[in-house]
Amino acid sequence: MSTRTEYCGLVAENLMGQSVSLCGWVHRRRDHGGVIFIDLRDREGLVQVVCDPDRAEMFKTAEGVRNEFCLRVDGVVRARPAGTENSGLVSGKVEVLCHELTVLNASVTPPFQLDDDNLSETTRLTHRVLDLRRPQMQKNLRLRYRVAMAVRRYLDDQGFIDIETPMLTKSTPEGARDYLVPSRVNAGQFFALPQSPQLFKQMLMVSGFDRYYQITKCFRDEDLRADRQPEFTQIDCETSFLAEQEIRDLFEAMIRSVFTETIGVTLAATFPVMQYSEAMQRFGSDKPDLRVKLEFTELTDVMKDVDFKVFSNAANLADGRVAALRVPKGAELSRSEIDGYGEFVAIYGAKGLAWIKVNDKAAGRDGLQSPIVKNLHDAALAEIVARTGAENGDIIFFGADRRKVVNDALGALRLKIGHSEFAKNNGLFEAGWQPLWVVDFPMFEYDEDDARWVSTHHPFTSPKDEHLDYLETDPGRCLAKAYDMVLNGWEIGGGSVRIHREDVQSKVFRALKLDADEAREKFGFLLDALQYGAPPHGGIAFGLDRIVTMMAGADSIRDVIAFPKTQRAQDLLTQAPSPVDEKQLRELHIRLRN
């Protein structure tokens, strides 16, 4: 038996009249009045194979094949009859006249048709081996490979070297819950799977490897959603002796290069930069989707003395906010649609959704339609219309509560409306690619439950030089040398300039109420390393899964990962996680509690 000579999907007119040997799977078999047609599929696509009855032995074999049989075909490439061409295929103008047909392996009846686009995710993940045969999944994973290779080429050209870091490491408080691995040799002690290589890459900078990268798995035991997995792939990068702007320029150029090389997209020559405070003020999000042409209007100061207590109470809270979201032409929304939006924002903690329709702004109060108008004085109503820039036919939605609730609820509503057909039909959504840097994040967030400050990113992020004193006097005012790259409303990368001085790192630990003994126990190896002439350094980590998901136009990162977990962190293919036997538990010195 000769070797395969061509991929099915690459058989084209240049092979006309030539003998070829193909291997692949039966995508579809059709019997047309004594002539059998087989669409043979491999990773490159489909080719039509024609089996004539004048080769009796081959034809008998063809009569027995079914979907997903693995075949070998030897035949001759010829033109398809006029009018039967398929412009959607590379092989669409040719077919292969089969001379010999070999069944390499039969298949049981598949649980679904591979071209069925209405499969449930449960079905797809349970039968992932077959799901991965589907052309779209083949396309997605090959795109993922090309992205990874483009990243490697760029970083190699910039002098970065790939260095592996451990998968079994120490459990340290970095934000999310660790996945723990019990040690058999060291009874009662545990490794943790890395949430990121953060500490190791910093120590590599101290070691003098001034440009490091790694495309690596990271693990976080947290609640899941469409863009998260318990294990995910990170493009992890670190560099020494560069300032924040230089780091951003370097990796902005990388993303621009990768998009051009892999999908032919030219991103903006310079990514816009927005401060965290502005992003929250205008969009209620630190990863705003700039394709949506809607933004907030601040009204807190206007609402302090209105009779509508929902507004005035929020406006007078220390951390309260009243904001508006004007939707041009939104007055055409029905009451049921508005009520639906009210139910939607409740998911984010909002107690309701107030609104005003602007029917005739020249008529003042009488031109505004809403149950709340009677509880707002004329000056407040005039200011609402003026600040939002509302015109006749618009609707204005309001958020009034603690600042976080308003930002979360109104921000989610902005995206829901902004991605709707209504928005697309009325020019409120601009298709394309909208990158953005968000910078100047707060160093800390206040945890009400524990009554202490926690790191916004991680505790190794450097504060701005002029804010060093705030670490001890007013941590809430301290801004970080941190930056996120946002694309179409997804955070695709985040990084910071790191702390490279032991005294500053110790101050941050104290601000986090991590006393010296606890800091030494958890991070002593890092504190020691920083004492040996640690260089100024910083870096960034990109979510490979997220980037490929966006490029592929997929709905979930599970569509660009070969063997993903469900939202309950389960692998339906292998049935993991699963129980283990008592002997294994005893070897690990573990007893299960009921």
Coordinates of C-alpha atoms in Angstrom, one line a residue:
M1 CA 0.0 0.0 0.0
S2 CA 1.5 3.4 -1.1
T3 CA 1.5 6.3 1.3
R4 CA -1.1 9.1 1.2
T5 CA -0.2 11.6 -1.5
E6 CA -2.6 14.5 -0.8
Y7 CA -5.0 15.9 1.8
C8 CA -8.6 15.5 0.8
G9 CA -9.4 19.2 1.2
L10 CA -6.4 20.3 -1.0
V11 CA -7.3 18.2 -4.1
A12 CA -7.8 20.8 -6.8
E13 CA -7.5 21.6 -10.5
N14 CA -3.7 21.5 -10.4
L15 CA -4.0 17.7 -9.9
M16 CA -6.3 17.1 -12.9
G17 CA -5.6 13.7 -14.5
Q18 CA -3.2 12.6 -11.8
S19 CA -3.5 9.5 -9.6
V20 CA -3.9 10.3 -5.9
S21 CA -4.0 8.4 -2.6
L22 CA -6.3 9.9 0.1
C23 CA -7.1 8.9 3.6
G24 CA -10.0 10.3 5.7
W25 CA -13.5 9.8 7.1
V26 CA -16.8 9.4 5.4
H27 CA -18.6 12.7 5.9
R28 CA -21.6 11.6 3.8
R29 CA -22.4 8.7 1.4
R30 CA -25.0 9.1 -1.4
D31 CA -26.2 6.4 -3.7
H32 CA -27.4 8.0 -7.0
G33 CA -28.9 5.3 -9.2
G34 CA -26.0 2.8 -9.1
V35 CA -23.2 5.4 -8.7
I36 CA -22.1 6.0 -5.1
F37 CA -20.7 9.3 -4.1
I38 CA -18.6 9.7 -0.9
D39 CA -17.6 13.0 0.6
L40 CA -14.3 12.1 2.1
R41 CA -13.1 14.4 4.9
D42 CA -9.8 15.1 6.6
R43 CA -8.4 18.1 8.5
E44 CA -8.1 20.2 5.3
G45 CA -11.7 19.7 4.2
L46 CA -13.8 17.6 1.8
V47 CA -13.4 16.0 -1.6
Q48 CA -16.0 14.2 -3.6
V49 CA -15.2 10.5 -4.5
V50 CA -17.1 8.8 -7.2
C51 CA -17.5 5.0 -7.1
D52 CA -18.6 3.4 -10.4
P53 CA -20.1 -0.2 -10.5
D54 CA -17.7 -1.2 -13.3
R55 CA -15.1 -1.9 -10.6
A56 CA -17.1 -4.6 -8.9
E57 CA -15.0 -5.4 -5.8
M58 CA -14.4 -1.7 -5.0
F59 CA -18.1 -0.9 -5.6
K60 CA -19.1 -3.7 -3.2
T61 CA -16.9 -2.2 -0.5
A62 CA -18.5 1.2 -1.2
E63 CA -22.0 -0.2 -0.7
G64 CA -21.0 -1.1 2.8
V65 CA -19.4 2.1 4.1
R66 CA -21.3 4.5 6.3
N67 CA -20.7 7.8 8.0
E68 CA -17.4 8.1 9.9
F69 CA -15.8 5.0 8.4
C70 CA -12.1 5.6 8.1
L71 CA -11.1 4.9 4.4
R72 CA -8.2 4.9 2.0
V73 CA -9.1 5.9 -1.6
D74 CA -6.8 5.5 -4.6
G75 CA -8.1 7.1 -7.8
V76 CA -7.7 9.7 -10.5
V77 CA -8.6 13.4 -10.3
R78 CA -11.1 14.5 -12.9
A79 CA -13.3 17.6 -13.6
R80 CA -16.8 17.5 -12.1
P81 CA -19.6 17.5 -14.7
A82 CA -20.7 21.1 -15.7
G83 CA -23.3 22.5 -13.2
T84 CA -22.2 20.3 -10.3
E85 CA -19.3 22.4 -9.1
N86 CA -19.2 23.6 -5.5
S87 CA -17.6 27.0 -5.1
G88 CA -17.5 26.6 -1.4
L89 CA -14.7 24.0 -1.5
V90 CA -11.1 24.1 -2.6
S91 CA -11.9 20.8 -4.3
G92 CA -15.2 22.1 -5.7
K93 CA -14.3 21.9 -9.4
V94 CA -12.9 18.3 -9.3
E95 CA -13.7 14.9 -8.0
V96 CA -11.8 11.6 -7.6
L97 CA -12.8 8.6 -9.6
C98 CA -12.2 5.7 -7.2
H99 CA -10.1 2.8 -8.4
E100 CA -9.4 1.1 -5.0
L101 CA -11.2 1.5 -1.8
T102 CA -9.9 0.2 1.6
V103 CA -11.8 0.3 4.9
L104 CA -9.1 1.2 7.4
N105 CA -11.6 1.0 10.2
A106 CA -15.4 0.8 10.4
S107 CA -17.4 3.0 12.7
V108 CA -20.5 2.4 14.8
T109 CA -23.4 4.8 14.1
P110 CA -22.3 8.2 15.4
P111 CA -24.6 9.8 18.1
F112 CA -25.0 12.9 15.9
Q113 CA -24.4 14.2 12.4
L114 CA -21.2 16.2 12.3
D115 CA -22.9 19.0 10.3
D116 CA -25.7 19.4 12.8
D117 CA -25.3 23.0 14.2
N118 CA -28.0 22.6 16.9
L119 CA -26.2 20.2 19.2
S120 CA -26.3 20.7 22.9
E121 CA -23.0 21.5 24.6
T122 CA -23.5 18.5 26.8
T123 CA -23.7 16.2 23.8
R124 CA -20.7 17.8 22.2
L125 CA -18.5 17.6 25.3
T126 CA -19.6 14.0 26.1
H127 CA -18.6 12.9 22.6
R128 CA -15.7 15.4 22.3
V129 CA -13.6 13.1 20.1
L130 CA -16.3 13.2 17.4
D131 CA -17.1 16.9 18.1
L132 CA -13.5 17.7 17.3
R133 CA -13.9 16.1 13.8
R134 CA -16.4 18.9 12.9
P135 CA -14.9 21.3 10.4
Q136 CA -15.5 24.3 12.7
M137 CA -13.6 22.7 15.6
Q138 CA -10.8 21.7 13.3
K139 CA -10.6 25.3 12.1
N140 CA -10.7 26.7 15.6
L141 CA -7.8 24.6 16.9
R142 CA -5.7 25.2 13.9
L143 CA -6.3 28.9 14.4
R144 CA -5.2 28.5 18.0
Y145 CA -1.9 26.8 16.8
R146 CA -1.2 29.7 14.4
V147 CA -1.8 32.3 17.1
A148 CA 0.6 30.5 19.4
M149 CA 3.2 30.2 16.7
A150 CA 2.8 33.9 15.8
V151 CA 3.4 34.9 19.4
R152 CA 6.5 32.7 19.6
R153 CA 7.9 34.2 16.5
Y154 CA 7.4 37.8 17.7
L155 CA 8.8 37.2 21.1
D156 CA 11.8 35.3 19.7
D157 CA 12.5 38.2 17.4
Q158 CA 12.4 40.5 20.5
G159 CA 15.0 38.5 22.4
F160 CA 12.6 36.6 24.7
I161 CA 13.4 33.0 25.8
D162 CA 10.9 30.3 26.7
I163 CA 11.5 29.1 30.3
E164 CA 9.3 26.5 32.0
T165 CA 8.2 27.0 35.6
P166 CA 6.9 24.4 38.1
M167 CA 3.4 23.0 38.0
L168 CA 3.7 21.7 41.6
T169 CA 4.4 24.7 43.8
K170 CA 3.5 26.4 47.1
S171 CA 0.0 27.6 48.0
T172 CA 0.1 31.4 48.2
P173 CA -2.7 33.9 48.5
E174 CA -2.9 35.4 45.0
G175 CA -6.6 36.0 44.7
A176 CA -8.5 32.9 43.6
R177 CA -8.8 29.6 45.4
D178 CA -5.9 27.2 44.8
Y179 CA -6.1 23.6 43.4
L180 CA -4.3 21.6 46.0
V181 CA -2.3 18.4 45.4
P182 CA -1.6 16.2 48.5
S183 CA 2.0 15.0 48.9
R184 CA 2.4 11.2 49.5
V185 CA 6.0 11.6 50.6
N186 CA 5.5 14.5 52.9
A187 CA 2.5 13.5 54.9
G188 CA -0.1 16.2 55.7
Q189 CA 1.5 18.7 53.3
F190 CA 0.2 20.0 49.9
F191 CA 1.4 21.4 46.7
A192 CA -0.7 23.9 44.8
L193 CA -1.2 24.1 41.0
P194 CA -0.1 27.6 39.9
Q195 CA -2.7 30.3 39.5
S196 CA 0.0 31.9 37.3
P197 CA 3.9 31.8 37.1
Q198 CA 3.9 35.2 38.7
L199 CA 6.5 34.6 41.5
F200 CA 8.7 32.4 39.4
K201 CA 8.9 34.9 36.5
Q202 CA 9.9 37.7 39.0
M203 CA 12.6 35.5 40.4
L204 CA 13.8 34.8 36.8
M205 CA 14.2 38.5 36.4
V206 CA 16.4 38.6 39.6
S207 CA 18.3 35.7 38.0
G208 CA 19.2 37.8 35.0
F209 CA 17.0 36.3 32.3
D210 CA 15.8 39.8 31.4
R211 CA 13.2 38.7 28.8
Y212 CA 11.1 35.6 29.6
Y213 CA 7.9 34.1 28.2
Q214 CA 5.9 31.0 28.5
I215 CA 2.7 29.7 27.0
T216 CA 1.5 27.8 30.0
K217 CA -1.4 26.3 31.9
C218 CA -2.7 28.1 34.9
F219 CA -5.3 26.8 37.4
R220 CA -7.9 28.6 39.5
D221 CA -10.6 26.9 41.5
E222 CA -13.3 29.6 41.0
D223 CA -16.8 29.9 39.7
L224 CA -16.9 29.5 36.0
R225 CA -18.6 31.3 33.1
A226 CA -18.2 31.4 29.3
D227 CA -14.8 33.0 29.3
R228 CA -13.3 31.0 32.2
Q229 CA -12.1 27.5 32.8
P230 CA -10.5 25.8 35.9
E231 CA -7.4 25.3 33.7
F232 CA -6.6 27.9 31.1
T233 CA -3.7 28.9 28.9
Q234 CA -1.7 32.1 29.5
I235 CA 0.9 33.8 27.4
D236 CA 3.1 34.9 30.3
C237 CA 5.7 37.5 29.7
E238 CA 8.2 39.4 31.9
T239 CA 11.0 41.9 31.1
S240 CA 13.6 43.9 33.0
F241 CA 14.8 47.5 32.7
L242 CA 11.7 48.8 30.8
A243 CA 9.3 51.5 32.0
E244 CA 5.5 51.0 31.9
Q245 CA 5.1 52.8 28.6
E246 CA 7.8 50.7 27.0
I247 CA 6.3 47.5 28.2
R248 CA 2.9 48.5 26.8
D249 CA 4.4 49.5 23.5
L250 CA 6.2 46.2 23.2
F251 CA 3.1 44.0 23.7
E252 CA 0.7 46.3 21.9
A253 CA 3.0 45.7 18.9
M254 CA 2.8 41.9 19.6
I255 CA -1.0 41.8 19.5
R256 CA -1.1 43.9 16.4
S257 CA 1.4 41.6 14.7
V258 CA -0.5 38.4 15.7
F259 CA -3.8 39.7 14.4
T260 CA -2.3 40.7 11.1
E261 CA -0.4 37.4 10.7
T262 CA -3.2 35.0 11.7
I263 CA -6.5 36.5 10.5
G264 CA -5.4 39.4 8.3
V265 CA -6.9 42.1 10.6
T266 CA -5.1 45.4 11.0
L267 CA -5.8 46.8 14.5
A268 CA -5.4 50.5 15.3
A269 CA -1.9 51.9 14.8
T270 CA -2.0 53.2 18.4
F271 CA -4.4 51.8 21.0
P272 CA -6.3 54.4 22.9
V273 CA -5.5 54.7 26.7
M274 CA -8.1 55.3 29.3
Q275 CA -7.7 55.7 33.1
Y276 CA -9.6 53.2 35.2
S277 CA -11.5 56.0 36.9
E278 CA -12.8 57.3 33.5
A279 CA -13.8 53.9 32.4
M280 CA -15.9 53.3 35.5
Q281 CA -17.4 56.8 35.3
R282 CA -18.4 56.5 31.6
F283 CA -19.1 52.8 31.2
G284 CA -19.3 51.2 34.7
S285 CA -16.7 48.7 33.6
D286 CA -12.9 48.4 33.7
K287 CA -13.2 46.5 30.3
P288 CA -15.5 48.7 28.3
D289 CA -16.8 47.5 24.9
L290 CA -16.1 50.6 22.8
R291 CA -18.2 49.2 19.9
V292 CA -21.3 50.2 21.9
K293 CA -22.0 53.9 21.4
L294 CA -23.7 54.4 24.7
E295 CA -22.3 55.8 28.0
F296 CA -23.3 57.0 31.4
T297 CA -24.2 60.5 32.5
E298 CA -23.4 61.5 36.1
L299 CA -26.4 62.8 38.0
T300 CA -25.4 62.2 41.7
D301 CA -25.0 65.9 42.5
V302 CA -28.4 66.7 40.8
M303 CA -30.4 64.2 42.8
K304 CA -29.5 65.1 46.4
D305 CA -32.7 67.1 47.1
V306 CA -35.3 65.4 44.9
D307 CA -38.5 64.0 46.4
F308 CA -37.9 60.6 44.7
K309 CA -36.2 58.8 47.6
V310 CA -34.7 56.1 45.4
F311 CA -32.6 58.8 43.8
S312 CA -32.0 61.2 46.8
N313 CA -31.1 58.4 49.2
A314 CA -28.5 57.0 46.8
A315 CA -27.1 60.4 46.0
N316 CA -26.5 61.1 49.7
L317 CA -24.7 57.8 50.4
A318 CA -21.0 58.0 51.0
D319 CA -20.4 55.5 48.2
G320 CA -23.7 56.2 46.4
R321 CA -24.2 57.0 42.7
V322 CA -27.0 58.1 40.4
A323 CA -26.3 57.7 36.7
A324 CA -28.3 57.8 33.5
L325 CA -28.0 55.8 30.3
R326 CA -29.6 57.6 27.3
V327 CA -30.7 55.4 24.5
P328 CA -31.3 57.4 21.3
K329 CA -34.7 56.4 19.6
G330 CA -35.3 54.2 22.6
A331 CA -38.8 55.6 23.2
E332 CA -40.1 53.1 20.7
L333 CA -39.3 50.3 23.2
S334 CA -42.4 48.6 24.5
R335 CA -43.4 48.5 28.1
S336 CA -42.8 44.8 28.2
E337 CA -39.3 45.3 26.8
I338 CA -38.6 47.9 29.5
D339 CA -39.9 45.6 32.2
G340 CA -37.7 42.9 30.8
Y341 CA -34.7 45.2 31.3
G342 CA -35.8 45.8 34.9
E343 CA -35.7 42.1 35.5
F344 CA -32.3 41.9 33.9
V345 CA -30.6 44.5 36.1
A346 CA -32.0 42.8 39.2
I347 CA -29.5 40.0 38.5
Y348 CA -26.8 42.6 39.3
G349 CA -28.3 43.8 42.5
A350 CA -30.4 46.7 41.2
K351 CA -33.8 47.1 43.1
G352 CA -35.5 48.5 40.0
L353 CA -35.0 50.4 36.7
A354 CA -36.4 53.9 36.5
W355 CA -36.8 55.4 33.1
I356 CA -38.1 58.5 31.3
K357 CA -39.2 58.7 27.7
V358 CA -38.6 62.0 26.0
N359 CA -41.6 62.8 23.8
D360 CA -41.3 66.5 23.4
K361 CA -38.4 68.1 25.2
A362 CA -39.5 71.6 24.2
A363 CA -42.6 71.1 26.4
G364 CA -40.6 70.6 29.5
R365 CA -42.1 68.4 32.2
D366 CA -45.2 67.8 30.1
G367 CA -43.1 66.3 27.3
L368 CA -41.6 63.7 29.5
Q369 CA -43.3 60.3 30.1
S370 CA -42.6 58.3 33.2
P371 CA -44.0 57.4 36.6
I372 CA -41.1 59.1 38.3
V373 CA -41.5 62.6 36.7
K374 CA -43.9 63.8 39.3
N375 CA -41.3 63.2 42.0
L376 CA -38.5 65.2 40.3
H377 CA -38.4 69.0 40.5
D378 CA -38.1 71.1 37.3
A379 CA -34.5 71.9 37.8
A380 CA -33.6 68.2 38.1
L381 CA -35.6 67.3 35.0
A382 CA -34.0 70.1 33.0
E383 CA -30.5 69.0 34.0
I384 CA -31.2 65.4 33.1
V385 CA -32.3 66.4 29.6
A386 CA -29.4 68.8 29.2
R387 CA -26.6 66.6 30.6
T388 CA -27.7 63.5 28.6
G389 CA -28.2 65.4 25.4
A390 CA -31.6 63.7 25.1
E391 CA -33.7 64.4 22.0
N392 CA -37.3 63.6 21.1
G393 CA -37.8 59.9 20.8
D394 CA -35.1 58.9 23.3
I395 CA -35.4 57.0 26.5
I396 CA -33.2 57.5 29.6
F397 CA -32.6 54.7 32.0
F398 CA -31.4 55.4 35.6
G399 CA -29.3 53.6 38.1
A400 CA -29.3 54.7 41.8
D401 CA -27.7 52.7 44.6
R402 CA -24.3 52.0 45.9
R403 CA -21.7 52.8 43.3
K404 CA -20.8 49.2 42.6
V405 CA -24.4 48.2 42.1
V406 CA -25.0 51.0 39.7
N407 CA -21.8 50.3 37.7
D408 CA -22.6 46.6 37.5
A409 CA -26.3 46.9 36.7
L410 CA -26.2 49.9 34.3
G411 CA -23.0 48.6 32.7
A412 CA -24.6 45.2 32.0
L413 CA -27.7 47.0 30.6
R414 CA -25.5 49.1 28.3
L415 CA -24.1 45.9 26.8
K416 CA -27.4 44.1 26.6
I417 CA -29.0 47.0 24.7
G418 CA -25.8 47.8 22.8
H419 CA -25.6 44.3 21.4
S420 CA -29.2 44.0 20.4
E421 CA -30.7 44.2 16.9
F422 CA -32.3 47.5 18.0
A423 CA -28.8 49.0 18.6
K424 CA -27.4 47.7 15.4
N425 CA -30.3 49.0 13.4
N426 CA -30.0 52.4 14.9
G427 CA -26.3 53.0 14.7
L428 CA -25.6 52.4 18.4
F429 CA -23.2 49.5 17.7
E430 CA -20.1 49.8 15.5
A431 CA -18.8 46.5 14.2
G432 CA -15.1 45.9 14.1
W433 CA -12.2 45.7 16.5
Q434 CA -11.9 48.2 19.3
P435 CA -8.7 47.8 21.4
L436 CA -8.0 49.8 24.5
W437 CA -5.5 50.1 27.3
V438 CA -7.0 50.7 30.8
V439 CA -4.4 52.1 33.2
D440 CA -4.0 53.6 36.7
F441 CA -5.9 50.9 38.6
P442 CA -6.4 51.3 42.3
M443 CA -3.8 49.3 44.3
F444 CA -6.4 48.0 46.7
E445 CA -10.1 47.2 47.1
Y446 CA -11.8 47.2 50.5
D447 CA -13.2 43.9 51.6
E448 CA -16.3 44.7 53.7
D449 CA -16.6 41.2 55.1
D450 CA -13.0 41.0 56.4
A451 CA -12.7 44.7 57.0
R452 CA -9.4 45.0 55.3
W453 CA -7.7 46.0 52.0
V454 CA -7.1 43.4 49.4
S455 CA -5.0 43.6 46.2
T456 CA -6.9 44.7 43.1
H457 CA -4.5 42.7 40.9
H458 CA -1.9 40.9 43.0
P459 CA 0.3 42.0 45.9
F460 CA 3.4 42.2 43.8
T461 CA 2.2 45.2 41.7
S462 CA 4.1 48.4 42.2
P463 CA 2.4 51.5 43.4
K464 CA 3.0 54.8 41.5
D465 CA 6.1 56.4 42.8
E466 CA 4.2 59.5 44.0
H467 CA 1.8 57.3 46.0
L468 CA 4.3 55.3 48.0
D469 CA 3.4 57.2 51.2
Y470 CA -0.2 56.3 50.8
L471 CA 0.6 52.6 51.5
E472 CA 0.8 53.5 55.2
T473 CA -1.4 56.6 55.4
D474 CA -4.3 56.0 53.0
P475 CA -4.2 52.8 50.9
G476 CA -7.5 53.7 49.2
R477 CA -5.8 56.6 47.4
C478 CA -2.9 54.5 46.1
L479 CA -2.8 53.9 42.4
A480 CA -0.8 51.1 40.8
K481 CA 1.5 50.9 37.8
A482 CA -1.0 48.4 36.4
Y483 CA -2.5 48.1 32.9
D484 CA -5.1 45.9 31.1
M485 CA -5.5 45.4 27.4
V486 CA -9.1 45.3 26.5
L487 CA -10.6 44.2 23.1
N488 CA -14.3 44.5 22.3
G489 CA -15.2 44.4 26.0
W490 CA -13.0 41.4 26.9
E491 CA -9.9 41.8 29.0
I492 CA -7.4 39.9 26.9
G493 CA -4.2 40.8 28.9
G494 CA -3.3 42.3 32.2
G495 CA 0.0 43.3 33.7
S496 CA 2.0 45.7 35.8
V497 CA 5.3 47.0 36.8
R498 CA 6.4 44.8 39.7
I499 CA 7.8 45.7 43.1
H500 CA 11.6 45.1 42.9
R501 CA 12.5 46.4 46.4
E502 CA 12.1 44.4 49.5
D503 CA 11.2 47.4 51.7
V504 CA 8.3 48.4 49.3
Q505 CA 7.0 44.8 49.1
S506 CA 7.0 44.7 52.9
K507 CA 4.9 47.9 53.0
V508 CA 2.4 46.4 50.7
F509 CA 2.1 43.3 52.8
R510 CA 1.5 45.5 55.9
A511 CA -1.2 47.4 54.0
L512 CA -2.8 44.0 53.3
K513 CA -2.6 43.2 57.0
L514 CA -0.1 40.5 56.3
D515 CA 2.2 40.6 59.3
A516 CA 5.9 40.0 59.0
D517 CA 5.8 36.4 60.2
E518 CA 3.0 35.5 57.8
A519 CA 4.6 37.3 54.9
R520 CA 7.9 35.4 55.6
E521 CA 6.1 32.1 55.8
K522 CA 4.2 32.6 52.5
F523 CA 6.6 34.7 50.5
G524 CA 10.0 34.5 52.2
F525 CA 11.6 33.1 49.1
L526 CA 10.5 36.2 47.1
L527 CA 11.5 38.6 49.8
D528 CA 14.9 37.0 50.0
A529 CA 15.4 37.2 46.2
L530 CA 14.5 40.9 46.1
Q531 CA 17.5 41.6 48.4
Y532 CA 20.0 40.5 45.8
G533 CA 20.0 43.5 43.5
A534 CA 16.6 42.7 41.9
P535 CA 16.2 44.8 38.7
P536 CA 13.2 47.0 37.9
H537 CA 10.9 44.7 36.0
G538 CA 7.4 44.3 34.8
G539 CA 5.3 42.2 32.4
I540 CA 1.9 41.1 31.2
A541 CA -0.1 37.9 30.7
F542 CA -2.5 37.4 27.9
G543 CA -5.3 34.9 27.8
L544 CA -4.6 32.7 24.8
D545 CA -8.1 31.1 25.0
R546 CA -9.9 34.4 25.0
I547 CA -7.8 35.8 22.1
V548 CA -8.5 32.8 19.9
T549 CA -12.2 32.8 20.9
M550 CA -12.6 36.3 19.7
M551 CA -10.7 35.7 16.5
A552 CA -12.8 32.6 15.8
G553 CA -16.1 34.4 16.5
A554 CA -16.9 31.6 19.0
D555 CA -19.5 32.0 21.8
S556 CA -17.3 30.4 24.5
I557 CA -13.6 29.6 25.2
R558 CA -14.7 25.9 25.3
D559 CA -15.0 26.1 21.5
V560 CA -11.2 26.7 21.2
I561 CA -10.0 24.3 23.8
A562 CA -9.5 20.7 22.8
F563 CA -10.8 19.1 26.0
P564 CA -12.5 21.7 28.2
K565 CA -14.5 21.4 31.4
T566 CA -18.2 22.4 31.9
Q567 CA -19.3 25.3 34.0
R568 CA -19.4 22.8 36.9
A569 CA -15.7 22.1 36.3
Q570 CA -16.4 18.6 35.0
D571 CA -14.9 16.7 32.0
L572 CA -17.9 14.9 30.4
L573 CA -15.6 12.9 28.1
T574 CA -13.4 11.3 30.8
Q575 CA -15.9 11.7 33.7
A576 CA -13.4 13.7 35.7
P577 CA -13.3 14.5 38.6
S578 CA -14.1 11.0 39.9
P579 CA -13.8 9.0 43.1
V580 CA -10.6 7.2 44.0
D581 CA -10.2 4.0 46.0
E582 CA -9.4 3.8 49.7
K583 CA -5.9 2.6 49.1
Q584 CA -5.0 5.7 47.1
L585 CA -6.4 7.9 49.9
R586 CA -4.5 6.0 52.6
E587 CA -1.2 6.5 50.6
L588 CA -2.0 10.3 50.6
H589 CA -2.8 10.2 54.4
I590 CA -6.3 11.5 53.6
R591 CA -9.7 10.6 55.1
L592 CA -12.9 11.9 53.5
R593 CA -15.5 13.6 55.6
N594 CA -19.2 13.0 54.9

